[in-house]
Tab-separated table of C-alpha atoms in Angstrom:
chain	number	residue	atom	x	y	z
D	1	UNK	CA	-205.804	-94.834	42.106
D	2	UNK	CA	-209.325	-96.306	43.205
D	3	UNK	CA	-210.060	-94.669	46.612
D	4	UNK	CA	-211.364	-97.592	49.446
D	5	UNK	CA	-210.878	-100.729	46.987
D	6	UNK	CA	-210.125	-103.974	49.386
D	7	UNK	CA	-207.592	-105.918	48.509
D	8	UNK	CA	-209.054	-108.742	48.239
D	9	UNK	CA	-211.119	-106.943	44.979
D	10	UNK	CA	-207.784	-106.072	43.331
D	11	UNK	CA	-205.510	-108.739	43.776
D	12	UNK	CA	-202.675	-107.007	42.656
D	13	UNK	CA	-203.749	-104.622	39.873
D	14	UNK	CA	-202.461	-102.120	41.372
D	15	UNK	CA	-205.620	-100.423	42.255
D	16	UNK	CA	-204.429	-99.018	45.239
D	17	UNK	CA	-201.753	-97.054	42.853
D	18	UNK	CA	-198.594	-98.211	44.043
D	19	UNK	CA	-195.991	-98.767	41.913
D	20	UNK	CA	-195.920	-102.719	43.354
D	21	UNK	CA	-198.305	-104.906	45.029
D	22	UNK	CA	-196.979	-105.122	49.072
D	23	UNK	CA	-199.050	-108.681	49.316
D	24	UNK	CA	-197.018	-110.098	46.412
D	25	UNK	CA	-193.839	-108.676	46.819
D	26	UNK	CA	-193.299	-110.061	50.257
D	27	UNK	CA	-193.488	-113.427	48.575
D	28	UNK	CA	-190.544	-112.595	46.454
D	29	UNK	CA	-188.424	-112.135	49.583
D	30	UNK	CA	-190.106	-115.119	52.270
D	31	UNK	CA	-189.769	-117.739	48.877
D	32	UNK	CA	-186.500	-120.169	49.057
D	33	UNK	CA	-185.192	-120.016	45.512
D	34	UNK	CA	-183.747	-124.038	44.705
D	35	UNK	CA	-181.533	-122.614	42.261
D	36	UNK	CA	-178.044	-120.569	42.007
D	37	UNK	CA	-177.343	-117.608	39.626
D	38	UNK	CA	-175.211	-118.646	36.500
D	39	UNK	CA	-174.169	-117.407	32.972
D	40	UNK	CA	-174.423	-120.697	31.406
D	41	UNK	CA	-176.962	-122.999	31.642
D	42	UNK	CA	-178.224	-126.327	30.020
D	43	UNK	CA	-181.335	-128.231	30.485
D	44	UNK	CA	-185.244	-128.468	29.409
D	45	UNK	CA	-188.027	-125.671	28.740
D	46	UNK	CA	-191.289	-126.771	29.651
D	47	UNK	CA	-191.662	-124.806	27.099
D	48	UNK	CA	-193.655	-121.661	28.733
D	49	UNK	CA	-193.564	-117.845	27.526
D	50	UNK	CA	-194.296	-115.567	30.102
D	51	UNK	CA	-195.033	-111.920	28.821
D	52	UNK	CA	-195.200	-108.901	31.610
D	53	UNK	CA	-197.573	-106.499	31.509
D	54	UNK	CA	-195.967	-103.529	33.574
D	55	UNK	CA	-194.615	-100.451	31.055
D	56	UNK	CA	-196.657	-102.026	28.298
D	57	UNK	CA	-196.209	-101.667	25.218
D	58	UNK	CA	-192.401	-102.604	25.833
D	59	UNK	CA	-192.854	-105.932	28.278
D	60	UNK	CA	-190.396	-108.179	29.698
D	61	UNK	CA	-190.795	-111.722	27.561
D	62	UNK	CA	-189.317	-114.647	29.632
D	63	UNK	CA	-188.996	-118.330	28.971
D	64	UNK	CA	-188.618	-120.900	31.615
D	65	UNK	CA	-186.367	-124.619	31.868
D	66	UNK	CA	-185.016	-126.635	34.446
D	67	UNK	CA	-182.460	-128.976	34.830
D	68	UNK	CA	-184.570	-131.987	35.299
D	69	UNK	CA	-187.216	-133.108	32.345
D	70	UNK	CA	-190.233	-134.016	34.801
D	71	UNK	CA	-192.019	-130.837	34.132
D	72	UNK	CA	-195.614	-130.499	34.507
D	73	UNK	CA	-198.108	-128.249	32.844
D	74	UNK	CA	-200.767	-125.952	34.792
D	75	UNK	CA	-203.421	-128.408	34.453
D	76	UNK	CA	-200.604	-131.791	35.536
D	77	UNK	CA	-199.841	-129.701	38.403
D	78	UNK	CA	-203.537	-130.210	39.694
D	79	UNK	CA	-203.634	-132.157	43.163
D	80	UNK	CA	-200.828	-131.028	43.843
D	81	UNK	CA	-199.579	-130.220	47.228
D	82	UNK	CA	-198.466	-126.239	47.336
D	83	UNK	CA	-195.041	-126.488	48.905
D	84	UNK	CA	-194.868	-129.020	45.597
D	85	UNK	CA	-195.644	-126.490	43.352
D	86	UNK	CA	-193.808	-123.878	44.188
D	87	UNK	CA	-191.003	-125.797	44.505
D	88	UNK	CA	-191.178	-127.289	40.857
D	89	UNK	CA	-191.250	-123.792	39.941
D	90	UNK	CA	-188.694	-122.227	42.340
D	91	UNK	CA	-186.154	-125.207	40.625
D	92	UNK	CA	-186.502	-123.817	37.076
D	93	UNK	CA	-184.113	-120.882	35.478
D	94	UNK	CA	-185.604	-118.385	33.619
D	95	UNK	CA	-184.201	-115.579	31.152
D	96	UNK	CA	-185.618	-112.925	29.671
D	97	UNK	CA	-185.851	-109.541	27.881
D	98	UNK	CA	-187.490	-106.610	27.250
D	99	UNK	CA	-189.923	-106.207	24.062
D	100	UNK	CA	-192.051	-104.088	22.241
D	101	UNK	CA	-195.215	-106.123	22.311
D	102	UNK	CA	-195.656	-104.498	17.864
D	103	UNK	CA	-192.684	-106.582	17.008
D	104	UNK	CA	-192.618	-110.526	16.159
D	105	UNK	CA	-190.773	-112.269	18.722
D	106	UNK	CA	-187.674	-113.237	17.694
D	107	UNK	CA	-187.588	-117.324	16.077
D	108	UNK	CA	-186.118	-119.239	18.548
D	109	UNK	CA	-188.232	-117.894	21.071
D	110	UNK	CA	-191.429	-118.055	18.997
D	111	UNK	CA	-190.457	-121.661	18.126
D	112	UNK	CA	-190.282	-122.551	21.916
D	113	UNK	CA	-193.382	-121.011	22.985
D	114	UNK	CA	-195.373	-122.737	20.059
D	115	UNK	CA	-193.739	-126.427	20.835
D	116	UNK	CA	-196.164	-128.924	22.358
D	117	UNK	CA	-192.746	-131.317	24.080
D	118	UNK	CA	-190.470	-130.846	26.480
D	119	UNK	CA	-187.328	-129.108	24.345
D	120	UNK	CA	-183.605	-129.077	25.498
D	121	UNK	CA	-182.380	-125.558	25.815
D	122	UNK	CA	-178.639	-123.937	25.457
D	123	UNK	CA	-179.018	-120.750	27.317
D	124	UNK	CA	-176.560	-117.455	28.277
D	125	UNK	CA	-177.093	-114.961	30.583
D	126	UNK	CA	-175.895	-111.484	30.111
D	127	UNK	CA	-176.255	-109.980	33.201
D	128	UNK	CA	-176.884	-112.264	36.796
D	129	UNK	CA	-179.247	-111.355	38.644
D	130	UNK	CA	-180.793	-112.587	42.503
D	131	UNK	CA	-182.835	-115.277	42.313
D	132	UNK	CA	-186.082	-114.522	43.126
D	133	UNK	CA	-189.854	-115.758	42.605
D	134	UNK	CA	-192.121	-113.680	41.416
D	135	UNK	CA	-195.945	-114.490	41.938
D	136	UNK	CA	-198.910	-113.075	40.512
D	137	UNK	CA	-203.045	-113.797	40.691
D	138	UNK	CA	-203.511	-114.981	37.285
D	139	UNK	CA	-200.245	-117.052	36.441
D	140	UNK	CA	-198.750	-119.825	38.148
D	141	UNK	CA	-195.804	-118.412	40.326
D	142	UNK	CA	-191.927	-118.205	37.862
D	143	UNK	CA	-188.016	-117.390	39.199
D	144	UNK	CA	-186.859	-113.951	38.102
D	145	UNK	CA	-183.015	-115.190	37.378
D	146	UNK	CA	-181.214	-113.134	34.496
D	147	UNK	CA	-181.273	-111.062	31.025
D	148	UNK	CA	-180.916	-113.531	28.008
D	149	UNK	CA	-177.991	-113.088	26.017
D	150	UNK	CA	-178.569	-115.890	23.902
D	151	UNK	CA	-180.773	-119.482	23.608
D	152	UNK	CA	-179.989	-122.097	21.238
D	153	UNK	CA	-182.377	-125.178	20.468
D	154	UNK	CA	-180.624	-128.304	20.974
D	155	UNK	CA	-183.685	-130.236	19.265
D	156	UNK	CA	-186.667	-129.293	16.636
D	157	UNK	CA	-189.540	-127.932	19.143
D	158	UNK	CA	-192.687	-129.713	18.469
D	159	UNK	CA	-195.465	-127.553	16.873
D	160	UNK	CA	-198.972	-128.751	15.568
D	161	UNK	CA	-199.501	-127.768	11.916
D	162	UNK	CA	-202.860	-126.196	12.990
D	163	UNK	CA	-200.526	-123.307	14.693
D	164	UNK	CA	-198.301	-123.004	12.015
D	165	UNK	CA	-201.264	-122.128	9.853
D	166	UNK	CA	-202.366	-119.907	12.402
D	167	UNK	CA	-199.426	-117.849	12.652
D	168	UNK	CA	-199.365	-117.203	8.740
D	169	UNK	CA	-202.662	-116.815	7.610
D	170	UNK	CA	-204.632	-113.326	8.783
D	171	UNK	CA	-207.652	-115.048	11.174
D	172	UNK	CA	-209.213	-113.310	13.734
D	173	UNK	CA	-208.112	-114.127	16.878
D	174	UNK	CA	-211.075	-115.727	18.646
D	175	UNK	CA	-211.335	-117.778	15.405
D	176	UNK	CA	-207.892	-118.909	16.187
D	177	UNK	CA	-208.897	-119.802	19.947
D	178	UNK	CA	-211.970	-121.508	18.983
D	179	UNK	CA	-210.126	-123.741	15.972
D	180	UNK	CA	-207.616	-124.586	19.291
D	181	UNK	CA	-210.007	-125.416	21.592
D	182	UNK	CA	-211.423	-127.724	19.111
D	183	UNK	CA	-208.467	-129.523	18.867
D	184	UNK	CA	-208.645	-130.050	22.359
D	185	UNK	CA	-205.789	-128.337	23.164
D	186	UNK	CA	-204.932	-127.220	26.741
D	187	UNK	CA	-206.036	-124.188	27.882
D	188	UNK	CA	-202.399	-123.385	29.220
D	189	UNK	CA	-201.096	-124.130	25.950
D	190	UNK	CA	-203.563	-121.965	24.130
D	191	UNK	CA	-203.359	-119.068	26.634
D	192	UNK	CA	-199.167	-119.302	25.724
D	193	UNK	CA	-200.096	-119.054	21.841
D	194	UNK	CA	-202.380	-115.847	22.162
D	195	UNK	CA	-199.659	-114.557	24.404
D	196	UNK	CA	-196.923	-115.533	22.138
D	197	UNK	CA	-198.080	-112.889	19.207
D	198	UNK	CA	-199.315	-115.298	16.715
D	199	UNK	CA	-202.894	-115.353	16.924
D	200	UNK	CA	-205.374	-112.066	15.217
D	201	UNK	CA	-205.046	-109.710	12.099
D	202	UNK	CA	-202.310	-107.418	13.708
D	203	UNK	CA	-200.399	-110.494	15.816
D	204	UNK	CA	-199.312	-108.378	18.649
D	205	UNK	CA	-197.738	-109.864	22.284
D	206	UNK	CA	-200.323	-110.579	24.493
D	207	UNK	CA	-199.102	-110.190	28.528
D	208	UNK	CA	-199.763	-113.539	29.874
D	209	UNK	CA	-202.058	-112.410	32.735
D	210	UNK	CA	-204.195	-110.962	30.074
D	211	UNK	CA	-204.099	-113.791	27.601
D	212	UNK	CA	-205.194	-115.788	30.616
D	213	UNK	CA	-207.982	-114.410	31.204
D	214	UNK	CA	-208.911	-113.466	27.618
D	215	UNK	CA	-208.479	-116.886	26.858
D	216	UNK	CA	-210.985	-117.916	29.338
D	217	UNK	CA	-213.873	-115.927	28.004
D	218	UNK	CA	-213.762	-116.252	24.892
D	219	UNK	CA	-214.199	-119.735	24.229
D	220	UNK	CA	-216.763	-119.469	27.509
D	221	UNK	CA	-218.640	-117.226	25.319
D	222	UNK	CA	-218.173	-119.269	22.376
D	223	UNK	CA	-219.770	-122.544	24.361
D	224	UNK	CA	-222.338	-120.592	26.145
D	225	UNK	CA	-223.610	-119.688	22.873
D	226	UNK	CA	-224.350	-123.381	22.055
D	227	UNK	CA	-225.559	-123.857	25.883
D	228	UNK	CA	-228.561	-121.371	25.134
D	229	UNK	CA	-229.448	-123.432	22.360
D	230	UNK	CA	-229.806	-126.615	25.084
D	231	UNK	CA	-232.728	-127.696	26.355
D	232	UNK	CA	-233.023	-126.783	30.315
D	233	UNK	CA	-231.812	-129.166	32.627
D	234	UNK	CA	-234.303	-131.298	34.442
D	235	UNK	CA	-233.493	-131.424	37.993
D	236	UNK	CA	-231.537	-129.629	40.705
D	237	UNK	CA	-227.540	-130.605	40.951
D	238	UNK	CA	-224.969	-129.910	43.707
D	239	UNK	CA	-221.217	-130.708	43.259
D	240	UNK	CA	-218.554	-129.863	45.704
D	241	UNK	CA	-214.304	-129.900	45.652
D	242	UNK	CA	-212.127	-128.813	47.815
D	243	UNK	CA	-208.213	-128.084	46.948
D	244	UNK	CA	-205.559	-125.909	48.486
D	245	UNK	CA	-207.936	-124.175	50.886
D	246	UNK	CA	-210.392	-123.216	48.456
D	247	UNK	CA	-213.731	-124.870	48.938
D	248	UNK	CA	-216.270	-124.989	45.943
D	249	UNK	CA	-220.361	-125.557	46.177
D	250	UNK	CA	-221.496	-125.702	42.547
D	251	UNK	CA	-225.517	-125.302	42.333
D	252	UNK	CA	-227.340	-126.113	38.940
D	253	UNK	CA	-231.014	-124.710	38.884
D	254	UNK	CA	-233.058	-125.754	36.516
D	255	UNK	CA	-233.620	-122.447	34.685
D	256	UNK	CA	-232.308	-120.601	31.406
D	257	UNK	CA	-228.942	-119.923	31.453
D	258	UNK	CA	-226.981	-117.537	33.855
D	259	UNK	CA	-223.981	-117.957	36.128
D	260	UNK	CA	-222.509	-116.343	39.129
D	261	UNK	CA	-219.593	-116.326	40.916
D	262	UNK	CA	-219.813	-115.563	44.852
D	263	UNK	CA	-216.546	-115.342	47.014
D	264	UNK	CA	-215.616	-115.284	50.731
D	265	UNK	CA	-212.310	-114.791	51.613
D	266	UNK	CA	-211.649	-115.882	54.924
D	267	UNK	CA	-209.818	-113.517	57.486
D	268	UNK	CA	-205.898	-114.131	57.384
D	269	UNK	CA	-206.364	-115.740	53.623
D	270	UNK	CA	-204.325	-114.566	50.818
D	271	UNK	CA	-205.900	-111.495	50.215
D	272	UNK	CA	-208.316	-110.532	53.505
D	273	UNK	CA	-207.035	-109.112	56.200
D	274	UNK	CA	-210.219	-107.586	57.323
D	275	UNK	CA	-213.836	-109.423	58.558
D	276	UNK	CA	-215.044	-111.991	56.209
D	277	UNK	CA	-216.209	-110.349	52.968
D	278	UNK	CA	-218.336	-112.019	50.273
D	279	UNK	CA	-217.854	-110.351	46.504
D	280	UNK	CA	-219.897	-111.493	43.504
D	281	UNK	CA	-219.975	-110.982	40.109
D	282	UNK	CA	-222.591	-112.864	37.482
D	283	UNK	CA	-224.342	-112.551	34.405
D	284	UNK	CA	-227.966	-113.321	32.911
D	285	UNK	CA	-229.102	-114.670	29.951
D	286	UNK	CA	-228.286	-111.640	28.031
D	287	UNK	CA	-224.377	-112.089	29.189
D	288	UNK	CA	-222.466	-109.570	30.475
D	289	UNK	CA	-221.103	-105.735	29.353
D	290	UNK	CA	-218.337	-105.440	31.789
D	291	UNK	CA	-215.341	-106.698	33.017
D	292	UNK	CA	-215.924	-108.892	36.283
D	293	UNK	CA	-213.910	-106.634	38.940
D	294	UNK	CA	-215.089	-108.309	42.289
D	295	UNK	CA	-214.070	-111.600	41.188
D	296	UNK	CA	-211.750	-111.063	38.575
D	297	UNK	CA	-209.915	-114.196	36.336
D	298	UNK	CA	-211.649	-116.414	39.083
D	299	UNK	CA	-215.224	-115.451	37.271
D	300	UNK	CA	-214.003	-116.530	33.947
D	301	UNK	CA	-212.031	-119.544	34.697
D	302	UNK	CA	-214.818	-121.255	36.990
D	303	UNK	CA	-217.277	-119.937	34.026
D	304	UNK	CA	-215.252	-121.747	31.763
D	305	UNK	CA	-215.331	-125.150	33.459
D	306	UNK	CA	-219.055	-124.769	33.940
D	307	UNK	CA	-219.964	-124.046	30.308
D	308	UNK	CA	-217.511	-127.251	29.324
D	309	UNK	CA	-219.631	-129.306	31.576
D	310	UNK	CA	-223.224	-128.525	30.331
D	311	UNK	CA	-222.053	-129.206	26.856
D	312	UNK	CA	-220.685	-132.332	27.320
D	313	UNK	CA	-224.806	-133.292	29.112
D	314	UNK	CA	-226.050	-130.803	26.491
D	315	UNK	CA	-228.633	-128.628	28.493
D	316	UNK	CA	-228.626	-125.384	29.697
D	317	UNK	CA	-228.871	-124.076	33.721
D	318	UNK	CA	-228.682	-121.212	35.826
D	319	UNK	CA	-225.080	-122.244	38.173
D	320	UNK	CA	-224.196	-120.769	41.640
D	321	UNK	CA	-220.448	-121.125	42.372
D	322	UNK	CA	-219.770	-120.701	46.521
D	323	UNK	CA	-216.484	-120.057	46.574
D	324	UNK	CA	-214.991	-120.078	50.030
D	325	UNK	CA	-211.151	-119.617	50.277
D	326	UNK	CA	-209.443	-120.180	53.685
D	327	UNK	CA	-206.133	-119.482	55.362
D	328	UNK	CA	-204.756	-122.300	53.784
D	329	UNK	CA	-204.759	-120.367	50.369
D	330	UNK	CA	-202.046	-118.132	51.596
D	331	UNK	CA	-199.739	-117.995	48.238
D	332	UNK	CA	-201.092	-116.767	45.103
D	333	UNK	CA	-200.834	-119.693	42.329
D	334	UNK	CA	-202.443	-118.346	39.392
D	335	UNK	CA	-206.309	-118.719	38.236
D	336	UNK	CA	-205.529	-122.469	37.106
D	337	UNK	CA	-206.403	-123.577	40.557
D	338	UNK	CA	-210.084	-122.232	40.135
D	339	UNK	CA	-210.522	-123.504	36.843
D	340	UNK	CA	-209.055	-127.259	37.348
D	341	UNK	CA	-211.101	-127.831	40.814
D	342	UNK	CA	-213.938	-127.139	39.089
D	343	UNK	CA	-213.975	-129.209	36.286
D	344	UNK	CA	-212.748	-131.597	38.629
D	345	UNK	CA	-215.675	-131.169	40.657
D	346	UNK	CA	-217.407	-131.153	38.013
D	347	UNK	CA	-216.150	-134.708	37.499
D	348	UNK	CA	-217.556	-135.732	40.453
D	349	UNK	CA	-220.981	-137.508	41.404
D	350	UNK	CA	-223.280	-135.008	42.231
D	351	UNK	CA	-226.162	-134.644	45.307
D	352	UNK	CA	-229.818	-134.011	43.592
D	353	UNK	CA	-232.339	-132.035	45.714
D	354	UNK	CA	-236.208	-131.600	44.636
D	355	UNK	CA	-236.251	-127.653	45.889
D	356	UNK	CA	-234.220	-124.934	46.021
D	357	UNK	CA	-234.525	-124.727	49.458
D	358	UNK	CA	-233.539	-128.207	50.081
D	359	UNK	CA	-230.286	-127.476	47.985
D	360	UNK	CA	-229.617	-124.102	50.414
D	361	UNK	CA	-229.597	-126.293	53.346
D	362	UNK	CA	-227.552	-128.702	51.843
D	363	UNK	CA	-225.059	-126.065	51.321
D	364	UNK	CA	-225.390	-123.725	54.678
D	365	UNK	CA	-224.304	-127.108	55.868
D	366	UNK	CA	-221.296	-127.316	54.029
D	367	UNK	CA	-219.839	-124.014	54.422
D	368	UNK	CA	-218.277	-122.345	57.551
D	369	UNK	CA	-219.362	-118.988	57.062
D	370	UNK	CA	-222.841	-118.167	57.377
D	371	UNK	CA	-225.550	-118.625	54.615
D	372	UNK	CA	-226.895	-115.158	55.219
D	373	UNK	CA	-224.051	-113.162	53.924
D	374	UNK	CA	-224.071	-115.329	50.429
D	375	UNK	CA	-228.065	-115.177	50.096
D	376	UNK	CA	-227.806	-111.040	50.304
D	377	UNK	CA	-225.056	-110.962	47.985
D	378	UNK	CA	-226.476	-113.004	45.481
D	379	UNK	CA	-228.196	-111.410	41.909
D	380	UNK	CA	-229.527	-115.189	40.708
D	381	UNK	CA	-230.952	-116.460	44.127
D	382	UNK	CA	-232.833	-112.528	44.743
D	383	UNK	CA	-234.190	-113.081	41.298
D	384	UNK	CA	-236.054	-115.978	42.309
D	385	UNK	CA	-236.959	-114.499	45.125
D	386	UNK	CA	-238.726	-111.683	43.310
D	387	UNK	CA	-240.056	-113.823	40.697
D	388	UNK	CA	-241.666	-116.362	43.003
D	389	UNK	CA	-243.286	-113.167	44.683
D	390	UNK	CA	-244.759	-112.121	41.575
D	391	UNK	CA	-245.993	-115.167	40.332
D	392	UNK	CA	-247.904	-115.665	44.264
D	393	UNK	CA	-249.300	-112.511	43.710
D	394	UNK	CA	-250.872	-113.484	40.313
D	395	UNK	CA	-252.542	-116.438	41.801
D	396	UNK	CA	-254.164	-114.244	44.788
C-alpha cells in the first residue's frame, strides 16, 4: 500500500492496496451488457487475446467474438462516439481460462491471437457466468461472460509469415517489436503478439496491460534513438485535438530532444474527485531511468505518437503535451485514446509562433484551467527558464 497516492496517479494499480479498484468496479455494475449468457455460441473473433495480470504468474487468458463481423480494431475505433464504443464491446462474448503465463498457449488460441482477419469461431462454455464489463486504464473496455470449455476454428486464421518466424526462431523480444513495427503493423496488433507468448528468448505470456505499455516504449525508444541523430527543428509548432473530453496542446521547441507529459484532470473526471490537479512526468536528452508513475501508459503512448511524427519530418525537438481531461472522460477506455488523438493531431495543420512566449499565450488561451499551475509543474519550460537566466547573466 502507498500511503496518500491520488487516484488520479494510480488509475487502478491498486496502489491504494485494495484487493479491487472501487472507480472501476462500479463500471462493471452501472454498464448494460447487449448480450445473454449461453453455452454455445457461434460467430467472429476480432481476433483479440486479452491476458490478466491479477495472481500472476497463473492469469486469466480470454479471447473475444461477436455475432456480427463489423468489428473494429483499437485504432478503427478512433472518432468514435463513447456510448459507440462501449457498446461494440458490451455486444461481443468472451471466454476464457486460467494460465500459467511459463506455458505455450494452447494452438487454437495461439493461432487466433496471431491472425491478422476477422476468423469465425465455434465456442463452448463450461460454466455461465453474469455478464459483465470489465474496464481497465490501459485496455479498451471487454465482457466477462464464461470459462471456455472448448473453441474450434471454422476457417484458417490469417498470420503474416514474419510472425511465424518470430514465434520459432530465439530473437530478443524488442528485436521482434522493432522487425513488427517495420512492417507497419498496428500497434494493437503488435501489443496482442508480445502478449500472446511468442515474442523473446524465454516466450512467456505477457498481461495485456503490460504488453501495452511495454509495447509503447520500446519502439519509442527505438525511434527516439534515430530522432537524436536529426537535425533540430527550425521553428516553433503548436498542434491541438480534442476527443472524448480529453483536450491536447502539443508544443515543439526548437531544442535537442526531450518530451514531457503534463496532465490536469478536471474535478468530477474519471479519476479526480478532488481540486484540479496537474501531474507530469518527462524525460531529457539522456532519457529516462524510471517508470513514469504520475502519468502512467498515457506518457508512453502520447511519446510514441510524437517520436512517429518527427521521423516522418526527420528533426529532432523538445515537445510539451497539455493534456487536459474533462468530465466528459468519465469511462476508462484504455491508453489507445491518448495515443490515436495524438497522432491525429499530429495530422493536423499546425499554428507557428516566433517565441516561446508567444506560443504560452497561444495556449493559456486554449485551455480552461489556468496557465500557472502547468508553468510550475513543468521540468522542460523551468529549464529554459534557468538557462535563459544564465546565459543574461553572462552577457552582464
Amino acid at each position: 500500500m502507498r500511503v496518500g497516492i491520488s487516484c488520479v496517479k494510480c488509475k487502478g494499480r491498486l496502489w491504494c492496496g485494495k484487493a479491487y479498484c472501487p472507480i472501476l468496479y462500479s463500471f462493471k455494475i452501472k454498464t448494460k451488457i447487449f448480450n445473454e449468457g449461453k453455452e454455445h455460441f457461434e460467430g467472429y473473433s476480432l481476433p483479440e487475446l486479452l491476458v490478466g495480470w491479477r495472481d500472476y504468474p497463473g492469469v486469466k487468458v480470454f479471447t473475444l467474438a461477436a455475432e456480427e463481423k463489423n468489428l473494429k480494431s483499437e485504432e478503427e475505433m478512433y472518432g468514435l462516439k463513447a456510448e459507440e464504443i462501449i457498446r461494440q464491446r458490451a455486444a461481443m462474448f468472451s471466454g476464457g481460462k486460467r494460465w500459467n503465463v511459463k506455458k505455450r498457449l494452447e494452438e487454437k488460441l495461439q493461432e487466433l491471437a496471431l491472425s491478422k482477419k476477422i476468423t469465425a469461431v465455434d465456442m463452448e462454455f463450461e460454466k455461465i457466468l453474469k455478464p459483465r464489463m470489465v474496464f481497465d486504464s490501459y485496455a479498451a473496455p471487454m465482457p466477462l461472460n464464461a470459462k471456455l470449455k472448448n473453441l474450434e476454428l471454422a476457417e484458417e486464421p490469417k498470420i503474416p509469415k514474419i510472425v511465424e518466424k518470430l514465434s520459432i526462431e530465439p530473437i530478443k523480444a524488442d528485436e521482434g517489436l522493432e522487425m513488427l513495427y517495420e512492417k507497419n503493423f498496428e500497434i494493437s496488433y503488435i501489443s496482442r503478439i508480445f502478449s500472446s507468448g511468442i515474442l523473446g528468448i524465454e516466450k512467456r505470456l505477457v498481461p495485456t496491460r503490460w504488453s501495452i505499455t511495454a509495447v509503447d516504449d520500446i519502439i519509442g525508444k527505438k525511434l527516439i534513438e534515430k530522432v537524436k541523430e536529426f537535425r533540430i527543428l527550425d521553428e516553433i509548432r503548436i498542434f491541438e485535438n480534442e476527443y472524448l473530453g480529453n483536450k491536447f496542446l502539443i508544443l515543439f521547441l526548437p531544442k535537442e530532444w526531450s518530451f514531457e507529459l503534463l496532465e490536469c484532470w478536471y474535478k468530477g473526471s474519471l479519476w479526480q474527485n478532488a481540486e484540479d490537479e496537474v501531474n507530469q512526468d518527462h524525460e531529457f536528452f539522456s532519457g529516462r531511468k524510471s517508470y513514469a508513475e504520475n502519468t502512467a501508459g498515457a506518457y508512453y503512448a502520447s511519446r510514441l505518437a510524437v517520436v512517429e511524427y518527427l521521423c516522418r519530418i526527420k528533426r529532432q525537438a523538445s515537445v510539451i503535451i497539455f493534456r487536459e481531461i474533462s468530465n466528459e472522460y468519465n469511462i476508462p477506455l484504455g491508453v489507445w485514446v491518448i495515443r490515436e488523438s495524438v497522432r491525429e493531431a499530429l495530422r493536423k495543420r499546425a499554428v507557428k509562433t516566433e517565441s516561446l512566449e508567444n506560443a504560452m499565450e497561444f495556449i493559456a488561451g486554449r485551455l480552461n484551467t489556468e496557465i500557472t499551475n502547468w508553468l510550475k509543474k513543468s521540468a522542460i519550460l523551468d529549464r529554459i527558464k534557468k538557462q535563459r537566466r544564465i546565459i543574461e547573466f553572462i552577457r552582464q
